[in-house]
């Protein structure tokens, strides 16, 4: 144990790199097909909020997630998803808040559903805003590998039916 | 913050449910194609060991991972991957040990490569042994939904090229 214990987090994210990812945002109905969103090269961010999480923490959290150098450049080396001009797929994932109690998982630390929805919606908006701002700034610049980077996101409270294609997910955990 | 801070972990795992998962275990060579392993319904376990991890901790860790009720039964309700007779895909994932320092991730807490390989190989063996033991015990029993459950695993130190198909990954974090 080389690191000091960290305080309990207010938000937990897991990040995976992808070549392509596809997420169901509306299940099939009696007279309708399922609806999906998809991204190509970029990053999948699974997110869960805990009790005590507030909107105030979101700008810094989003900035950290989108600016952390987790992605491989085609040329080698690491870049943030913003530098890469990659897309982002946001997946609400309450299961990430689970703590084992015996053989079952408990989710007592998770934020309530209404607060969770509000935080998630704000989180999505901020990701969209930061990606758009970076896209505008980088549009005339050199070094951008992607084009048409966008934020897609799952529907809060739904089953997150996900298909993921990677060249190595490089799974990271980031807590806030 | 409703939970007391936990001590720094010696191993970190991320678990995802899958319908199908496919992992490259040998990259393509000049005269050979890439080699892959795959599983159908079951669980993907991404694993990373930290400095201080020992083989002594592995039996309890493997037992917890395989017996925790994280999987949905087709009939509803939750079951462990052993109860479900699901397969398991083990993915070594050193990136899970990353800690942000500025915009870069650092991996100073990760176990060294030789110890990491030894721990990973033992971890794989124990998973195989527990799945086989459970399969033998359950072969004549009721309630098993799967057949031909098996453990597949990635090659330590390789790029983990992964394709994942889920009906909801139900991503969980478990630390030991």
Coordinates of C-alpha atoms in Angstrom, one line a residue:
Chain A
X1 CA 0.0 0.0 0.0
X2 CA 2.0 2.9 -1.3
X3 CA -0.8 5.5 -1.5
X4 CA -2.7 7.3 1.3
X5 CA -6.3 6.4 1.5
X6 CA -8.5 8.8 -0.5
X7 CA -11.7 10.3 0.9
X8 CA -14.9 8.6 -0.3
X9 CA -15.8 9.9 -3.7
X10 CA -18.8 11.9 -4.8
X11 CA -18.7 10.6 -8.4
X12 CA -17.1 7.6 -9.9
X13 CA -16.2 7.2 -13.6
X14 CA -14.8 4.4 -15.7
X15 CA -13.3 5.4 -19.0
X16 CA -12.6 3.1 -22.0
X17 CA -11.2 3.9 -25.4
X18 CA -13.2 2.8 -28.4
X19 CA -13.0 2.5 -32.2
X20 CA -16.8 2.3 -32.3
X21 CA -19.5 2.1 -29.6
X22 CA -23.3 1.8 -29.9
X23 CA -25.7 2.3 -27.1
X24 CA -29.5 1.8 -26.9
X25 CA -31.3 4.9 -25.8
X26 CA -34.9 3.6 -26.2
X27 CA -35.9 0.0 -25.9
X28 CA -38.1 -1.6 -28.6
X29 CA -41.8 -1.0 -28.1
X30 CA -44.8 -2.9 -29.4
X31 CA -44.9 -0.9 -32.6
X32 CA -41.4 0.7 -32.6
X33 CA -37.8 -0.5 -33.0
X34 CA -35.1 0.2 -30.4
X35 CA -33.3 3.5 -30.8
X36 CA -29.5 3.7 -30.7
X37 CA -26.8 6.3 -30.7
X38 CA -23.2 5.6 -31.7
X39 CA -19.8 7.1 -31.9
X40 CA -16.7 6.1 -33.8
X41 CA -13.2 6.7 -32.4
X42 CA -13.3 8.2 -28.9
X43 CA -14.0 7.4 -25.3
X44 CA -16.8 5.8 -23.4
X45 CA -17.4 7.3 -20.0
X46 CA -19.5 5.3 -17.5
X47 CA -20.6 7.6 -14.7
X48 CA -22.3 7.3 -11.2
X49 CA -23.0 9.9 -8.6
X50 CA -23.0 9.4 -4.9
X51 CA -25.0 11.1 -2.2
X52 CA -23.5 14.6 -1.6
X53 CA -22.6 15.2 -5.2
X54 CA -23.5 18.7 -6.4
X55 CA -23.7 20.6 -9.7
X56 CA -20.8 22.8 -8.4
X57 CA -18.3 19.9 -8.9
X58 CA -19.3 19.2 -12.4
X59 CA -17.3 21.7 -14.5
X60 CA -14.0 20.7 -12.9
X61 CA -15.0 17.0 -13.2
X62 CA -15.9 17.3 -16.9
X63 CA -12.7 19.3 -17.6
X64 CA -10.6 16.6 -16.0
X65 CA -12.3 13.8 -17.9
X66 CA -12.0 15.4 -21.3
X67 CA -8.5 16.8 -20.8
X68 CA -6.8 13.8 -19.1
X69 CA -4.4 12.2 -21.6
X70 CA -5.8 8.7 -21.8
X71 CA -6.1 8.2 -25.6
X72 CA -3.5 6.9 -28.0
X73 CA -2.7 9.1 -31.0
X74 CA -2.5 7.2 -34.3
X75 CA 1.1 8.5 -34.4
X76 CA 1.9 7.2 -31.0
X77 CA 1.9 9.0 -27.7
X78 CA -1.0 10.0 -25.6
X79 CA -3.6 12.7 -26.0
X80 CA -6.8 13.8 -24.3
X81 CA -10.0 13.0 -26.1
X82 CA -10.3 16.8 -26.8
X83 CA -6.8 16.9 -28.3
X84 CA -7.6 13.9 -30.4
X85 CA -10.9 15.4 -31.5
X86 CA -12.5 12.1 -30.5
X87 CA -16.1 11.6 -29.7
X88 CA -17.5 10.8 -26.3
X89 CA -20.3 8.3 -25.3
X90 CA -21.7 9.0 -21.8
X91 CA -23.3 6.0 -20.1
X92 CA -25.2 6.4 -16.8
X93 CA -24.1 3.4 -14.7
X94 CA -25.6 3.3 -11.2
X95 CA -24.0 -0.1 -10.6
X96 CA -20.6 1.6 -10.3
X97 CA -21.7 2.8 -6.9
X98 CA -22.2 -0.7 -5.6
X99 CA -20.5 -2.0 -2.4
X100 CA -20.3 -5.7 -1.6
X101 CA -22.3 -6.8 1.4
X102 CA -22.0 -10.5 1.6
X103 CA -22.6 -11.9 -1.8
X104 CA -25.0 -9.0 -2.8
X105 CA -24.1 -5.5 -3.9
X106 CA -25.7 -2.6 -2.1
X107 CA -26.2 0.8 -3.5
X108 CA -26.9 2.8 -0.4
X109 CA -24.3 5.4 -1.2
X110 CA -25.8 6.3 -4.6
X111 CA -27.5 9.6 -5.1
X112 CA -31.3 9.5 -5.3
X113 CA -33.0 9.2 -8.7
X114 CA -34.2 12.8 -9.1
X115 CA -30.8 14.3 -8.0
X116 CA -29.0 11.7 -10.1
X117 CA -31.0 12.7 -13.2
X118 CA -30.4 16.4 -12.7
X119 CA -26.7 15.8 -12.2
X120 CA -26.5 13.5 -15.2
X121 CA -28.3 16.0 -17.5
X122 CA -26.0 18.8 -16.4
X123 CA -23.0 16.5 -16.8
X124 CA -24.1 15.8 -20.4
X125 CA -24.6 19.5 -21.2
X126 CA -21.2 20.4 -19.9
X127 CA -19.5 17.7 -21.9
X128 CA -21.3 18.9 -25.0
X129 CA -20.3 22.5 -24.3
X130 CA -16.6 21.6 -23.7
X131 CA -16.3 19.4 -26.8
X132 CA -17.9 22.1 -29.0
X133 CA -15.7 24.8 -27.5
X134 CA -12.6 22.7 -28.2
X135 CA -13.8 21.8 -31.6
X136 CA -14.2 25.5 -32.5
X137 CA -10.8 26.3 -31.2
X138 CA -9.1 23.4 -32.9
X139 CA -11.0 23.7 -36.2
X140 CA -8.2 25.7 -37.9
X141 CA -5.4 24.1 -35.9
X142 CA -2.9 21.4 -36.6
X143 CA -2.7 18.1 -34.8
X144 CA -6.4 17.2 -34.8
X145 CA -6.9 13.7 -36.0
X146 CA -10.7 13.4 -35.8
X147 CA -13.4 15.2 -37.5
X148 CA -17.0 15.6 -36.5
X149 CA -16.4 14.8 -32.8
X150 CA -19.6 14.6 -30.9
X151 CA -21.1 13.7 -27.5
X152 CA -23.7 11.0 -27.4
X153 CA -25.3 9.7 -24.3
X154 CA -27.5 7.1 -22.8
X155 CA -31.0 7.6 -21.3
X156 CA -30.8 7.9 -17.5
X157 CA -32.6 5.0 -15.8
X158 CA -32.8 2.8 -18.9
X159 CA -31.0 -0.5 -19.4
X160 CA -27.7 0.5 -21.1
X161 CA -27.5 -2.0 -24.0
X162 CA -24.0 -1.4 -25.2
X163 CA -21.8 -2.8 -28.0
X164 CA -18.2 -1.8 -27.9
X165 CA -15.3 -2.3 -30.4
X166 CA -11.8 -1.3 -29.2
X167 CA -8.2 -1.5 -30.2
X168 CA -7.5 -1.8 -26.5
X169 CA -9.9 -0.3 -24.0
X170 CA -7.2 1.1 -21.7
X171 CA -9.7 1.1 -18.9
X172 CA -9.2 3.9 -16.3
X173 CA -11.0 4.7 -13.1
X174 CA -11.3 8.4 -12.1
X175 CA -13.1 9.5 -9.0
X176 CA -14.1 13.0 -7.9
Chain B
X1 CA -19.8 11.3 1.8
X2 CA -21.7 8.5 3.6
X3 CA -18.9 5.9 3.7
X4 CA -15.7 5.8 5.6
X5 CA -12.6 6.0 3.5
X6 CA -11.3 2.5 2.5
X7 CA -7.6 1.7 2.7
X8 CA -5.6 1.8 -0.5
X9 CA -6.3 -1.4 -2.5
X10 CA -3.9 -4.1 -3.5
X11 CA -5.9 -5.2 -6.5
X12 CA -8.6 -3.4 -8.6
X13 CA -11.1 -5.1 -10.8
X14 CA -13.8 -3.8 -13.1
X15 CA -16.6 -6.3 -14.0
X16 CA -18.9 -6.1 -17.0
X17 CA -21.7 -8.5 -18.0
X18 CA -21.6 -9.6 -21.6
X19 CA -23.6 -11.6 -24.2
X20 CA -20.4 -12.1 -26.2
X21 CA -16.8 -10.9 -25.8
X22 CA -13.8 -11.4 -28.1
X23 CA -10.2 -10.6 -27.1
X24 CA -7.0 -10.7 -29.1
X25 CA -4.4 -12.9 -27.4
X26 CA -1.7 -12.7 -30.1
X27 CA -1.3 -9.8 -32.5
X28 CA -1.0 -10.5 -36.3
X29 CA 2.6 -11.3 -37.4
X30 CA 4.2 -11.0 -40.8
X31 CA 3.0 -14.5 -41.7
X32 CA 0.3 -15.2 -39.2
X33 CA -3.1 -13.9 -38.4
X34 CA -4.1 -12.5 -35.0
X35 CA -5.3 -15.0 -32.4
X36 CA -8.4 -14.5 -30.5
X37 CA -10.4 -16.0 -27.6
X38 CA -14.0 -15.5 -27.0
X39 CA -16.8 -16.2 -24.6
X40 CA -20.6 -16.0 -24.9
X41 CA -22.8 -15.1 -22.0
X42 CA -20.9 -14.3 -18.9
X43 CA -18.6 -11.7 -17.3
X44 CA -15.5 -9.7 -18.3
X45 CA -13.1 -9.0 -15.5
X46 CA -10.5 -6.4 -16.0
X47 CA -7.8 -6.8 -13.3
X48 CA -4.8 -4.7 -12.1
X49 CA -2.5 -5.5 -9.2
X50 CA -0.8 -2.9 -7.0
X51 CA 2.6 -3.0 -5.2
X52 CA 2.2 -5.2 -2.1
X53 CA -0.3 -7.6 -3.7
X54 CA 0.5 -11.2 -2.8
X55 CA -0.6 -14.7 -4.0
X56 CA -2.1 -15.2 -0.5
X57 CA -4.9 -12.8 -1.3
X58 CA -5.9 -14.4 -4.6
X59 CA -8.1 -17.3 -3.4
X60 CA -10.4 -15.0 -1.4
X61 CA -10.4 -12.4 -4.2
X62 CA -11.3 -15.0 -6.9
X63 CA -14.0 -16.4 -4.7
X64 CA -15.5 -13.0 -4.1
X65 CA -15.4 -12.1 -7.9
X66 CA -17.0 -15.3 -9.0
X67 CA -19.6 -15.6 -6.2
X68 CA -20.8 -11.9 -6.1
X69 CA -24.3 -11.7 -7.4
X70 CA -23.8 -9.3 -10.3
X71 CA -25.4 -11.1 -13.2
X72 CA -29.0 -11.1 -14.3
X73 CA -30.8 -14.4 -14.6
X74 CA -32.9 -14.8 -17.7
X75 CA -35.8 -15.3 -15.3
X76 CA -35.0 -12.1 -13.5
X77 CA -33.2 -11.6 -10.2
X78 CA -29.5 -11.7 -9.7
X79 CA -27.0 -14.6 -9.7
X80 CA -23.3 -15.0 -9.5
X81 CA -21.5 -16.0 -12.6
X82 CA -20.9 -19.4 -11.1
X83 CA -24.6 -19.8 -10.3
X84 CA -25.4 -18.7 -13.8
X85 CA -22.9 -21.1 -15.3
X86 CA -21.6 -18.2 -17.3
X87 CA -18.2 -17.9 -18.8
X88 CA -15.5 -15.5 -17.7
X89 CA -13.0 -13.5 -19.7
X90 CA -10.0 -12.1 -17.8
X91 CA -8.3 -9.0 -19.1
X92 CA -5.1 -7.8 -17.6
X93 CA -5.5 -4.0 -17.5
X94 CA -2.6 -2.1 -15.9
X95 CA -4.2 1.2 -16.8
X96 CA -6.7 0.6 -14.0
X97 CA -3.9 1.4 -11.6
X98 CA -3.5 4.9 -13.0
X99 CA -3.7 8.0 -10.8
X100 CA -4.0 11.5 -12.3
X101 CA -1.0 13.8 -11.9
X102 CA -1.8 17.0 -13.8
X103 CA -3.2 15.9 -17.2
X104 CA -1.1 12.7 -17.3
X105 CA -1.8 9.4 -15.6
X106 CA 0.9 7.9 -13.4
X107 CA 1.2 4.2 -12.6
X108 CA 3.7 4.3 -9.8
X109 CA 1.4 2.2 -7.5
X110 CA 1.2 -0.7 -10.0
X111 CA 3.0 -3.9 -9.2
X112 CA 6.2 -4.6 -11.2
X113 CA 6.0 -6.6 -14.4
X114 CA 7.5 -9.9 -13.1
X115 CA 5.3 -9.9 -10.0
X116 CA 2.3 -8.8 -12.0
X117 CA 2.7 -11.7 -14.5
X118 CA 3.1 -14.2 -11.6
X119 CA 0.0 -12.9 -9.8
X120 CA -2.0 -12.8 -13.1
X121 CA -1.1 -16.3 -14.0
X122 CA -2.1 -17.5 -10.5
X123 CA -5.3 -15.5 -10.7
X124 CA -6.2 -17.1 -14.0
X125 CA -5.5 -20.6 -12.6
X126 CA -7.6 -20.0 -9.6
X127 CA -10.5 -18.7 -11.7
X128 CA -10.3 -21.8 -13.9
X129 CA -10.2 -24.1 -10.9
X130 CA -13.2 -22.5 -9.2
X131 CA -15.3 -22.5 -12.4
X132 CA -14.5 -26.1 -13.0
X133 CA -15.3 -27.1 -9.4
X134 CA -18.6 -25.3 -9.6
X135 CA -19.4 -26.8 -13.0
X136 CA -18.8 -30.3 -11.6
X137 CA -21.0 -29.6 -8.6
X138 CA -23.7 -28.0 -10.6
X139 CA -23.7 -30.5 -13.5
X140 CA -26.5 -32.6 -12.1
X141 CA -28.2 -29.7 -10.3
X142 CA -31.2 -27.5 -11.1
X143 CA -31.1 -23.8 -11.8
X144 CA -28.1 -23.8 -14.1
X145 CA -28.8 -21.7 -17.2
X146 CA -25.5 -22.0 -19.0
X147 CA -23.6 -24.9 -20.5
X148 CA -20.0 -25.2 -21.3
X149 CA -18.9 -22.3 -19.1
X150 CA -15.2 -21.6 -19.4
X151 CA -12.5 -19.2 -18.4
X152 CA -10.7 -17.4 -21.2
X153 CA -8.0 -14.8 -20.7
X154 CA -5.8 -12.2 -22.3
X155 CA -2.0 -12.3 -22.6
X156 CA -0.3 -10.3 -19.9
X157 CA 1.6 -7.4 -21.3
X158 CA -0.1 -7.4 -24.7
X159 CA -2.5 -4.8 -26.1
X160 CA -6.0 -6.1 -25.1
X161 CA -7.9 -5.6 -28.3
X162 CA -11.5 -6.3 -27.1
X163 CA -14.9 -6.4 -28.7
X164 CA -17.8 -6.5 -26.3
X165 CA -21.5 -7.1 -26.9
X166 CA -23.8 -6.6 -23.9
X167 CA -27.4 -6.5 -22.9
X168 CA -26.3 -3.9 -20.3
X169 CA -22.8 -4.1 -18.9
X170 CA -23.8 -3.4 -15.3
X171 CA -20.3 -2.2 -14.7
X172 CA -19.0 -2.8 -11.1
X173 CA -15.8 -1.9 -9.3
X174 CA -14.4 -4.3 -6.8
X175 CA -11.2 -3.7 -4.9
X176 CA -9.2 -6.0 -2.7

